[in-house]
XYZ file of N, CA and C in Angstrom:
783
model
N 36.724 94.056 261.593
C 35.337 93.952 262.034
C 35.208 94.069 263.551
N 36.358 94.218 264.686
C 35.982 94.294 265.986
C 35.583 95.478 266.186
N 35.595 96.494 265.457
C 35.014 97.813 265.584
C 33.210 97.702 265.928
N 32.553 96.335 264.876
C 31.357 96.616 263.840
C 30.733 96.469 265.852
N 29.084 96.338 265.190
C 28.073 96.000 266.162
C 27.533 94.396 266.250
N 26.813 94.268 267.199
C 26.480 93.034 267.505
C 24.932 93.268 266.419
N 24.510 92.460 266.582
C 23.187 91.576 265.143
C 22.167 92.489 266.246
N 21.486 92.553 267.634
C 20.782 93.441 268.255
C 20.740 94.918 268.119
N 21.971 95.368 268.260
C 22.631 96.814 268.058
C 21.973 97.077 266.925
N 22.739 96.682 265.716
C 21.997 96.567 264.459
C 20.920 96.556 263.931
N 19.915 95.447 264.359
C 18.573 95.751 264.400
C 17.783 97.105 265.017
N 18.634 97.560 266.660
C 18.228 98.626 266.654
C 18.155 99.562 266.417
N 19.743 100.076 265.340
C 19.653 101.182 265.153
C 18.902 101.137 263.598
N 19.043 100.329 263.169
C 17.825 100.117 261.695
C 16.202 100.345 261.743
N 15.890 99.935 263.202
C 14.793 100.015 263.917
C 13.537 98.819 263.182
N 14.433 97.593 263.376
C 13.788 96.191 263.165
C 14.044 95.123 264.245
N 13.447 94.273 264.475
C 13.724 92.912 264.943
C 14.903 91.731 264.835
N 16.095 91.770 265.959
C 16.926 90.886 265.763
C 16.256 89.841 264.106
N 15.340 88.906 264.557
C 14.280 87.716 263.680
C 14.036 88.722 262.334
N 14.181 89.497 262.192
C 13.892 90.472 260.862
C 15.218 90.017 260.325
N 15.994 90.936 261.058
C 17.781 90.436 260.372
C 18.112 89.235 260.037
N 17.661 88.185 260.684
C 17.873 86.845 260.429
C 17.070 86.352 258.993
N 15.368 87.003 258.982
C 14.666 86.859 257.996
C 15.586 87.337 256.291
N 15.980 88.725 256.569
C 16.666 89.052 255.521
C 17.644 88.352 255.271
N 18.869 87.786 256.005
C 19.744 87.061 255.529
C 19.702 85.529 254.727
N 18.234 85.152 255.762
C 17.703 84.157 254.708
C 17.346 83.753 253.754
N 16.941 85.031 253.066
C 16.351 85.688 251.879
C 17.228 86.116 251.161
N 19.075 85.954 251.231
C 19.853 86.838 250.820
C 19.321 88.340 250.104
N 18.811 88.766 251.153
C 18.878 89.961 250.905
C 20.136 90.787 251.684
N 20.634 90.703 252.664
C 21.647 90.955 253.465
C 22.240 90.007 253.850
N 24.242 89.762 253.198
C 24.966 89.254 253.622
C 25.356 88.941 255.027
N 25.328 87.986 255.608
C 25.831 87.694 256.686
C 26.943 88.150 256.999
N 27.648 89.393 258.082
C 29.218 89.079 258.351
C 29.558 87.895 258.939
N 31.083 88.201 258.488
C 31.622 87.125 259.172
C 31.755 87.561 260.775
N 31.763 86.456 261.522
C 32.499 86.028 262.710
C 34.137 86.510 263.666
N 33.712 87.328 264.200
C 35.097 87.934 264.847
C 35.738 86.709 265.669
N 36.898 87.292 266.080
C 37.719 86.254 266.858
C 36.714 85.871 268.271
N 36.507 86.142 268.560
C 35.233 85.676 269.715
C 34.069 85.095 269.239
N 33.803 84.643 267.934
C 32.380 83.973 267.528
C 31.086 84.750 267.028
N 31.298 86.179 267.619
C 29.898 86.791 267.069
C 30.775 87.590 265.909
N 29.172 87.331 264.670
C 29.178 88.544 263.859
C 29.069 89.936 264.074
N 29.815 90.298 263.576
C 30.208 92.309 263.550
C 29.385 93.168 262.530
N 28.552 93.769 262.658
C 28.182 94.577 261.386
C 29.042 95.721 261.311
N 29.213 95.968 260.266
C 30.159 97.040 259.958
C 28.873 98.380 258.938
N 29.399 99.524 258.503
C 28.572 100.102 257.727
C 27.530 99.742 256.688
N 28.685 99.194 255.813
C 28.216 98.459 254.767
C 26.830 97.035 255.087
N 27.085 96.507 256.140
C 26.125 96.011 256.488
C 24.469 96.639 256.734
N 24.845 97.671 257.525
C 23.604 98.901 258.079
C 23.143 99.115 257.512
N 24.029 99.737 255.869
C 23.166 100.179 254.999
C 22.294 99.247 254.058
N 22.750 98.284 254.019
C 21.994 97.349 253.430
C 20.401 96.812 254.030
N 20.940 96.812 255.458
C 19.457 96.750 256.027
C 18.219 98.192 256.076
N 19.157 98.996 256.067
C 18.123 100.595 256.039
C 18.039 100.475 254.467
N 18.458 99.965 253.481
C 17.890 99.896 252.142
C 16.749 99.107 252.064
N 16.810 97.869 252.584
C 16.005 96.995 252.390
C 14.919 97.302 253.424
N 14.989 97.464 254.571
C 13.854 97.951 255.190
C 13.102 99.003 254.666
N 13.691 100.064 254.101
C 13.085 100.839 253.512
C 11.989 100.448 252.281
N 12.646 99.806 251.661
C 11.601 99.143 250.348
C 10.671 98.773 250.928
N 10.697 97.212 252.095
C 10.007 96.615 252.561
C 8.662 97.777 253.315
N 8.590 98.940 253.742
C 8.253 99.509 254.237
C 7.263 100.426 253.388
N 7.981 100.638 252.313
C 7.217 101.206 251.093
C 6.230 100.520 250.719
N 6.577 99.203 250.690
C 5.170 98.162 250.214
C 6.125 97.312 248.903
N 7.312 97.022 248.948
C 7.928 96.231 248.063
C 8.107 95.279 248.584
N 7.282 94.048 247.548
C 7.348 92.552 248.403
C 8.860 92.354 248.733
N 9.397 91.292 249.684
C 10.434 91.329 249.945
C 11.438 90.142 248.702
N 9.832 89.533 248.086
C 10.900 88.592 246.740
C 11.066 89.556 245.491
N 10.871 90.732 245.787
C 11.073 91.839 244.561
C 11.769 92.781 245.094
N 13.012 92.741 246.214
C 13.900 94.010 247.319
C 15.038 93.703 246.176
N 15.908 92.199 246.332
C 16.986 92.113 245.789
C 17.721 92.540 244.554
N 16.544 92.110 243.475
C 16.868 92.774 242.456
C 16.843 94.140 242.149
N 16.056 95.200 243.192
C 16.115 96.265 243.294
C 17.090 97.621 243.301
N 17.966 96.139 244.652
C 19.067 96.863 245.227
C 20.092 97.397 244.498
N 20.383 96.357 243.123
C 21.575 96.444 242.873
C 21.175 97.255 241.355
N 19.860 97.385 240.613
C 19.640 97.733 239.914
C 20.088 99.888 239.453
N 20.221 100.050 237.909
C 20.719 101.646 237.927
C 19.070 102.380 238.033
N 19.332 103.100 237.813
C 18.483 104.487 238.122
C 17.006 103.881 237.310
N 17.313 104.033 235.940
C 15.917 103.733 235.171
C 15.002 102.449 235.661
N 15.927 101.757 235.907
C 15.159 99.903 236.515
C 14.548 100.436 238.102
N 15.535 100.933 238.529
C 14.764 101.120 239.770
C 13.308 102.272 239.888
N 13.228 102.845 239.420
C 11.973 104.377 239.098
C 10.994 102.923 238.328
N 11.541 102.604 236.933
C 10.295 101.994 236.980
C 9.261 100.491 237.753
N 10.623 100.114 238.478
C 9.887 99.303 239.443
C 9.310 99.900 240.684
N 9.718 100.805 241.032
C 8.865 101.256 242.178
C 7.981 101.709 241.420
N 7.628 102.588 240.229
C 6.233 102.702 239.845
C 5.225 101.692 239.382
N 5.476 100.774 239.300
C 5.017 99.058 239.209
C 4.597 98.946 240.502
N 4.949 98.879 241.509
C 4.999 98.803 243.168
C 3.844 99.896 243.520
N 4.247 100.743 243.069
C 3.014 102.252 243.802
C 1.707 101.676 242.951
N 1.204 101.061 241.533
C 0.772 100.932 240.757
C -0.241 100.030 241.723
N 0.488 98.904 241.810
C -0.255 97.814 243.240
C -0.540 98.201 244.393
N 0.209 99.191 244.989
C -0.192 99.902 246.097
C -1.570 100.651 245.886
N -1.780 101.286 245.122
C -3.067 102.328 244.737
C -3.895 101.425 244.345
N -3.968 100.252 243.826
C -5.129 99.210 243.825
C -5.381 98.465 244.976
N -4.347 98.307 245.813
C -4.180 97.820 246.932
C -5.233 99.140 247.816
N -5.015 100.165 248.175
C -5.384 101.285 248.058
C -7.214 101.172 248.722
N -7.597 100.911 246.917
C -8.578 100.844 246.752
C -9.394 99.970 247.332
N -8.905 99.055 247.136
C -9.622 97.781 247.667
C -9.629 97.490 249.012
N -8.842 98.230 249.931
C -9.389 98.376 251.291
C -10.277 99.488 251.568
N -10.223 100.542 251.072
C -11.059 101.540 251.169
C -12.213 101.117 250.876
N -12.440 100.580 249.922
C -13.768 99.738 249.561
C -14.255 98.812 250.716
N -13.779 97.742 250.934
C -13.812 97.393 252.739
C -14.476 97.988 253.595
N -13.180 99.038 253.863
C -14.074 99.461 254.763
C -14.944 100.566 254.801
N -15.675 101.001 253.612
C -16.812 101.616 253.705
C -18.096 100.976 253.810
N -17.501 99.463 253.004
C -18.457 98.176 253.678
C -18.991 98.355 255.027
N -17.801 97.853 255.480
C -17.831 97.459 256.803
C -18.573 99.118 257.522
N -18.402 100.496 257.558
C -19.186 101.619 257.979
C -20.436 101.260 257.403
N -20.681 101.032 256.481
C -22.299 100.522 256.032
C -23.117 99.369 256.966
N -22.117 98.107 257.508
C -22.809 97.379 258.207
C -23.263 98.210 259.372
N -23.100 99.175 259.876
C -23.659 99.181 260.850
C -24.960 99.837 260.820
N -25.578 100.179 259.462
C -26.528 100.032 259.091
C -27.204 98.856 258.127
N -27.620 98.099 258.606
C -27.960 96.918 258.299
C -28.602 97.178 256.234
N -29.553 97.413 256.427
C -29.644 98.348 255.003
C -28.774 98.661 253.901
N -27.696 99.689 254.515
C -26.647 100.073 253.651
C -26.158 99.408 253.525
N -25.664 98.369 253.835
C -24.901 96.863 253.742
C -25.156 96.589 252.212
N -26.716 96.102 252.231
C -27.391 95.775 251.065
C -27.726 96.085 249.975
N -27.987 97.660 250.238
C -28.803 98.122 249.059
C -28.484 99.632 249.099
N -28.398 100.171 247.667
C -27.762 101.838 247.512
C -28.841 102.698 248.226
N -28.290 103.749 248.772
C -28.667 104.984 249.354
C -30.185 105.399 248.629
N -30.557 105.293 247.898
C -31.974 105.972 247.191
C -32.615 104.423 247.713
N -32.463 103.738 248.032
C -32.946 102.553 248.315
C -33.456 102.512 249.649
N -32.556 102.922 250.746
C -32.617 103.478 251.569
C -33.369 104.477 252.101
N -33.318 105.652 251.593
C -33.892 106.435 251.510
C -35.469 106.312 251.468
N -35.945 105.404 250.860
C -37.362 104.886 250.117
C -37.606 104.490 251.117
N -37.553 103.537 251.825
C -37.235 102.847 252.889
C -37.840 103.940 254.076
N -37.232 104.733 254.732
C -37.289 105.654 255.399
C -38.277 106.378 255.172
N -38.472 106.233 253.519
C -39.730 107.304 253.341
C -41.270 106.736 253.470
N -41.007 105.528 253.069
C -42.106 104.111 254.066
C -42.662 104.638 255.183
N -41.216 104.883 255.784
C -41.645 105.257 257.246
C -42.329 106.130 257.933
N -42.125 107.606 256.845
C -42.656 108.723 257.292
C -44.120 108.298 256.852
N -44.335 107.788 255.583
C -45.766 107.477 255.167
C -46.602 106.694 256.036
N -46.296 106.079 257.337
C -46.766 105.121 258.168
C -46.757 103.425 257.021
N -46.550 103.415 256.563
C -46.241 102.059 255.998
C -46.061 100.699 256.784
N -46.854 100.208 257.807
C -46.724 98.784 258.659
C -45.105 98.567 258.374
N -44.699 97.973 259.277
C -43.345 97.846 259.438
C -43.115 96.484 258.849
N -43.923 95.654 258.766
C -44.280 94.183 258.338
C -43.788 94.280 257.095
N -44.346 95.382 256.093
C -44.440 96.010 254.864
C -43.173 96.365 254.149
N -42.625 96.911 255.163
C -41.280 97.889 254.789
C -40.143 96.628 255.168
N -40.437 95.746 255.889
C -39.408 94.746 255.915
C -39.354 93.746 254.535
N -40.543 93.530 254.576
C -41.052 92.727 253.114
C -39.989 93.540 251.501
N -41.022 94.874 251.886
C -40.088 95.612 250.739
C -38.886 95.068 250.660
N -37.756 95.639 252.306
C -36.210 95.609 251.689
C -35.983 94.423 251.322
N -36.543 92.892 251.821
C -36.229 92.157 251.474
C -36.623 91.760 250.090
N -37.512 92.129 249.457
C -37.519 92.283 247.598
C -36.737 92.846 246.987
N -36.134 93.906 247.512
C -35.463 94.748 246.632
C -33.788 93.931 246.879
N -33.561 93.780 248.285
C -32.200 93.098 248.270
C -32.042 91.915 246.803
N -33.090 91.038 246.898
C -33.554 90.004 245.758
C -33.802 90.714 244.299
N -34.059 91.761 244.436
C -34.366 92.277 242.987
C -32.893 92.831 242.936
N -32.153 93.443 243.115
C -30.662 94.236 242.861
C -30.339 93.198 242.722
N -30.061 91.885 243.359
C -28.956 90.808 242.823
C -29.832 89.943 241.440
N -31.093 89.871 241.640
C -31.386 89.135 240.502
C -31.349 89.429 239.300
N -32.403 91.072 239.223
C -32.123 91.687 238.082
C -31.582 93.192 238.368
N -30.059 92.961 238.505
C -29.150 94.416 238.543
C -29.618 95.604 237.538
N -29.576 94.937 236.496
C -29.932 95.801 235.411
C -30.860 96.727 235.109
N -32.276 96.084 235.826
C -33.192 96.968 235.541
C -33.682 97.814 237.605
N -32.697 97.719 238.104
C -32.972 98.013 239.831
C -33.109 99.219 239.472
N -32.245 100.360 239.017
C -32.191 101.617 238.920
C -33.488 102.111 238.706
N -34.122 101.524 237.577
C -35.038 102.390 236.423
C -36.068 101.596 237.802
N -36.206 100.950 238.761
C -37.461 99.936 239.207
C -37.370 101.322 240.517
N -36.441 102.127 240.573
C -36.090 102.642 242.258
C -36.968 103.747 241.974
N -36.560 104.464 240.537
C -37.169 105.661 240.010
C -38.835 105.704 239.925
N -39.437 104.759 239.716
C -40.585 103.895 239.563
C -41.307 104.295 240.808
N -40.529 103.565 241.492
C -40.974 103.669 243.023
C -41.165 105.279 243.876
N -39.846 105.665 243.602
C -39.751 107.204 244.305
C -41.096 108.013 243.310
N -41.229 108.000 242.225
C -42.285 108.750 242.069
C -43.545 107.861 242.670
N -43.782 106.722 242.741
C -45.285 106.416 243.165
C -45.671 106.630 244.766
N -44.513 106.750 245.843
C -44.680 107.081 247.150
C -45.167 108.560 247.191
N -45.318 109.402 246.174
C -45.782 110.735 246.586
C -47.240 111.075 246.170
N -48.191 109.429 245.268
C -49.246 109.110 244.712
C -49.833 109.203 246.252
N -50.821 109.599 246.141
C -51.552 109.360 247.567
C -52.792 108.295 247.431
N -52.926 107.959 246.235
C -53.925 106.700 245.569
C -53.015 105.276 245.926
N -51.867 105.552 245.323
C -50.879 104.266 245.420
C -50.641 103.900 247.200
N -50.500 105.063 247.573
C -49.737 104.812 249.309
C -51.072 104.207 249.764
N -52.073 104.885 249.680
C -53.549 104.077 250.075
C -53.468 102.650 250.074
N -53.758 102.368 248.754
C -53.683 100.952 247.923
C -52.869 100.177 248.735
N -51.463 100.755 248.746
C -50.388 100.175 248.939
C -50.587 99.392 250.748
N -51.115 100.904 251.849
C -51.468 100.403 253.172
C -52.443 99.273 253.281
N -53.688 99.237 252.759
C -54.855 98.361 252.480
C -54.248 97.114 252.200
N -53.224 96.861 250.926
C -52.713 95.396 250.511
C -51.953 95.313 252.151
N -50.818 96.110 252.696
C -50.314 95.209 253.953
C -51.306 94.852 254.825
N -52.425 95.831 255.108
C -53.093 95.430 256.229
C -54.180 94.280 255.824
N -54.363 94.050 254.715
C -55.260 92.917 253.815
C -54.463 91.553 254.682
N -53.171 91.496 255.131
C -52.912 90.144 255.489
C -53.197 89.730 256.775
N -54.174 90.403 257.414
C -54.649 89.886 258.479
C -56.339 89.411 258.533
N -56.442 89.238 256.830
C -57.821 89.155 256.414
C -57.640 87.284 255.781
N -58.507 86.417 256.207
C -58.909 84.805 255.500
C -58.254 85.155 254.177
N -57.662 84.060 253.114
C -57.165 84.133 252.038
C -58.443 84.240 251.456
N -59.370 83.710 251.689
C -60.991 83.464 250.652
C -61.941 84.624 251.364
N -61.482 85.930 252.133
C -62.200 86.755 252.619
C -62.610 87.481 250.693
N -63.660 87.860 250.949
C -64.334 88.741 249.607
C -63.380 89.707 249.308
N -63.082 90.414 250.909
C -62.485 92.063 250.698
C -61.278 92.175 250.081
N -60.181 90.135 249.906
C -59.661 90.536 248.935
C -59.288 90.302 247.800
N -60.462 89.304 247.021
C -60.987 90.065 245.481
C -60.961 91.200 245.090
N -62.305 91.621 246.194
C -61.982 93.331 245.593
C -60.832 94.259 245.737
N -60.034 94.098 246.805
C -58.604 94.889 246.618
C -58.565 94.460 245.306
N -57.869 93.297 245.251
C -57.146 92.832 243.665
C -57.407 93.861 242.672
N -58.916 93.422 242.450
C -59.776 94.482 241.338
C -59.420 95.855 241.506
N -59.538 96.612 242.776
C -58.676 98.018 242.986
C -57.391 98.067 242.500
N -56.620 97.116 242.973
C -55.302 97.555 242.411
C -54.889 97.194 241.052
N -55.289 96.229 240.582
C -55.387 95.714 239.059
C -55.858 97.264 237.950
N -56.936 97.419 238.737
C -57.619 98.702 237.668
C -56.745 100.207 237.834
N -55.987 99.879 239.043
C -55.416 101.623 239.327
C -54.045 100.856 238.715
N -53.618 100.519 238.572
C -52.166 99.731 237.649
C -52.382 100.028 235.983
N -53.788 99.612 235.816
C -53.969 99.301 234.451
C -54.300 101.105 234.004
N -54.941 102.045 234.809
C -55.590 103.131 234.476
C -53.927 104.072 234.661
N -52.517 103.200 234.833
C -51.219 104.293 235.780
C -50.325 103.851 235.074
N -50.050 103.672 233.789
C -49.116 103.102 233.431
C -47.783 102.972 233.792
N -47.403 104.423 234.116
C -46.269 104.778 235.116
C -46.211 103.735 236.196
N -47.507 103.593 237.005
C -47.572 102.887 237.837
C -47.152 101.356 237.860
N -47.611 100.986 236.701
C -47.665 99.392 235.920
C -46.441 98.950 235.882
N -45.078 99.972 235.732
C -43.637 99.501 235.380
C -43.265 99.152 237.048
N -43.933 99.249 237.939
C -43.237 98.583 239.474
C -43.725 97.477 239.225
N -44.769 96.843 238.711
C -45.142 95.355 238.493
C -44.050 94.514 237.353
N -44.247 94.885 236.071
C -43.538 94.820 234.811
C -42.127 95.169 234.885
N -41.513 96.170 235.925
C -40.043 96.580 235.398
C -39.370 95.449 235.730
N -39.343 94.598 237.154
C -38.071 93.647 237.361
C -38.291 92.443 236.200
N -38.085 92.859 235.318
C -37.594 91.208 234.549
C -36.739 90.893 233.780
N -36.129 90.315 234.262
C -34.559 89.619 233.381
C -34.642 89.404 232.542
N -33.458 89.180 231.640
C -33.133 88.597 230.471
C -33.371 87.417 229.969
N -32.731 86.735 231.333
C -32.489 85.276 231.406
C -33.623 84.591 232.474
N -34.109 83.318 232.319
C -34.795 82.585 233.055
C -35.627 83.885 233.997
N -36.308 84.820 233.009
C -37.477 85.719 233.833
C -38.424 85.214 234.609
N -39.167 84.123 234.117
C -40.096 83.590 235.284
C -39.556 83.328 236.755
N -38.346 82.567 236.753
C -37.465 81.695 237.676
C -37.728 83.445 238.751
N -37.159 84.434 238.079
C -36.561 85.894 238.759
C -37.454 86.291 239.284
N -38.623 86.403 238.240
C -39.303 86.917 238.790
C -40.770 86.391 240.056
N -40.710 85.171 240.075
C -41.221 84.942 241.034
C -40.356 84.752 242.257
N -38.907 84.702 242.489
C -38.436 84.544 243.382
C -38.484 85.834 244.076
N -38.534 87.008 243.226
C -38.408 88.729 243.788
C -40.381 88.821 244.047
N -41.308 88.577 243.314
C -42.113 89.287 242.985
C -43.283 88.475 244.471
N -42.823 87.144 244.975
C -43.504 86.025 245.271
C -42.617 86.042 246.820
N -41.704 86.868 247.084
C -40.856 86.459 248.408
C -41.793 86.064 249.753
N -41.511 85.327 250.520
C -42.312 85.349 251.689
C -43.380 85.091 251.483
N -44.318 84.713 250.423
C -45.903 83.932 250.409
C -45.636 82.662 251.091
N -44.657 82.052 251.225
C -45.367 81.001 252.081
C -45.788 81.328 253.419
N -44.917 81.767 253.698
C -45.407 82.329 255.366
C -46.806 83.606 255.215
N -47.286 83.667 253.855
C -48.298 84.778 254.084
C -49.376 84.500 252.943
N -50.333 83.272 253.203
C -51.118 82.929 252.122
C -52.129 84.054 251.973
N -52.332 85.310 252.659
C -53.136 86.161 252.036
C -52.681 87.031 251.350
N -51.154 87.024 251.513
C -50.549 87.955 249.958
C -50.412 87.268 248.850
N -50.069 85.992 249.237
C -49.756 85.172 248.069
C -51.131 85.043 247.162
N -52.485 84.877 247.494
C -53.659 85.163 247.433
C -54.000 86.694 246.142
N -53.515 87.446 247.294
C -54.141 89.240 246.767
C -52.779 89.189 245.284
N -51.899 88.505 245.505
C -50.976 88.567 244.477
C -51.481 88.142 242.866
N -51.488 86.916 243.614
C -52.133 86.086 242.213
C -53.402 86.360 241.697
N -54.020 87.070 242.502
C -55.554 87.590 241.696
C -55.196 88.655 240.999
N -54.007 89.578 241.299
C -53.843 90.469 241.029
C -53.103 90.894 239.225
N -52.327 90.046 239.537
C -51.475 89.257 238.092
C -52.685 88.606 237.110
N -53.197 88.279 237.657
C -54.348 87.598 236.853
C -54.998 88.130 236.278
N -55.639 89.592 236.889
C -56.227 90.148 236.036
C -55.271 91.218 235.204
N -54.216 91.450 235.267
C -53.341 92.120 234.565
C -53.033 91.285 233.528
N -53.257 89.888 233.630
C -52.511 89.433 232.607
C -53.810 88.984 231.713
N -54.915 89.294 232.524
C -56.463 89.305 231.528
C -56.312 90.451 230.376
N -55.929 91.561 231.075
C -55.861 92.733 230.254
C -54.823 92.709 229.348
N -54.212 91.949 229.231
C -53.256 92.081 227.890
C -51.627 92.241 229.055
N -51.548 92.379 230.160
C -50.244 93.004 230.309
C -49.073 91.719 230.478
N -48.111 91.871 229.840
C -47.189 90.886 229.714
C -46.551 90.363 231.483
N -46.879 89.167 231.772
C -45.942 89.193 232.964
C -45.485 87.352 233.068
N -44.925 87.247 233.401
C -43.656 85.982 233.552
C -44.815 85.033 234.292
N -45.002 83.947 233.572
C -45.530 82.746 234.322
C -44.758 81.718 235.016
N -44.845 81.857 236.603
C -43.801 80.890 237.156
C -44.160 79.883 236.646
N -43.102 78.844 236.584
C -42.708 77.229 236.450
C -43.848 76.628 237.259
N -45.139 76.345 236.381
C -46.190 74.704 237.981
C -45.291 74.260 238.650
N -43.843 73.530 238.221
C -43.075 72.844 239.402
C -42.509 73.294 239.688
């Protein structure tokens, strides 16, 4: 062994960390040499290669409590554990990629939240002049409607994208935001109500953006938490709302009675 290398040497030509070598030996994954007549260990070949084996695995993505049995294993054991290994790797894979397309989405606050046609709608608010008050309100329903009722978000988006190209609805629709700068007991909005109640009831198409979000489960609970967001801070929607439901639900149309308490 006075030929071999010192434990540094070694590490470098393996191209690891003295503390790596030490890690592996701890791990018996690599035998310790022995001790030359002067006190230091010698690596010899057989040593080297053991560490360029094991680094190698380790490098591949083989935990290091699954290297040992590797090493010594024949041909068939070893193929199918590294395909076990690549197997976790490609889910591994995935699940950062997923991450970080997250994380590229936060920097649109939006995409974070809510799918691209969602978005999109959103934007198309915008071109319509839609009060910004309005379009904030929106995303924040819809964030609440995708988690509450997932199920029916899709068919509620489709709903929507056709009624933004209604030029009756976008009307309606401007009048209810700008209605909240009107007394809750102002007349003008009864009569909205009655406008939009009767263009709902005369649009059936139209009627499923009222009617589509409702759950399976505890629908009232859902649907006033999505349908009702932000009335406290806005007693003249909360107002134009409930007149509005009211007379829909005069007319026969089915809709979720929140909980009195």
């Amino acid at each position: 062994m006075r030929n071999g290398i010192t434990i540094g040497k070694a590490a470098a030509f393996v191209g690891i960390t003295v503390k790596t070598v030490r890690h592996y030996h701890k791990l018996n994954l690599v035998a310790e040499p022995e001790r030359d007549s002067s006190g230091y260990r010698r690596y010899g070949s057989a040593e080297l290669l053991r560490l360029v084996q094991v680094r190698t695995l380790a490098d591949a993505g083989v935990p290091l409590a699954e290297i040992e049995p590797l090493l010594d294993a024949d041909a068939k054991s070893f193929a199918t554990a590294l395909a076990d290994v690549e197997q976790q790797l490609n889910e591994r894979i995935k699940e950062l990629t997923a991450r970080r397309d997250t994380l590229h989405r936060l920097t649109d606050g939006n995409r974070a939240l809510l799918p691209d046609r969602a978005v999109a709608l959103l934007e198309r608010m915008r071109d319509l002049r839609f009060p910004p008050d309005e379009i904030a309100a929106a995303r924040e329903g819809w964030v609440l409607a995708k988690a509450l009722v997932p199920e029916g978000f899709d068919e509620y988006l489709t709903h929507v994208e056709s009624a933004v190209e209604d030029t009756a609805f976008v009307a309606l629709s401007r009048r209810a935001a700008e209605a909240v700068s009107l007394a809750p007991d102002d007349p003008r909005i009864a009569e909205l109500a009655t406008e939009m109640a009767d263009y709902y009831l005369a649009n059936p198409a139209r009627l499923r953006i009222v009617t589509g979000l409702q759950a399976r489960t505890e629908a009232a609970t859902r649907y006033k938490l999505i349908a009702h967001h932000g009335e406290d801070q806005a007693p003249t929607s909360a107002r134009l709302a409930a007149l509005v439901e009211t007379r829909l639900r005069t007319a026969g149309v089915r809709l979720p009675r929140p909980d009195p308490g």
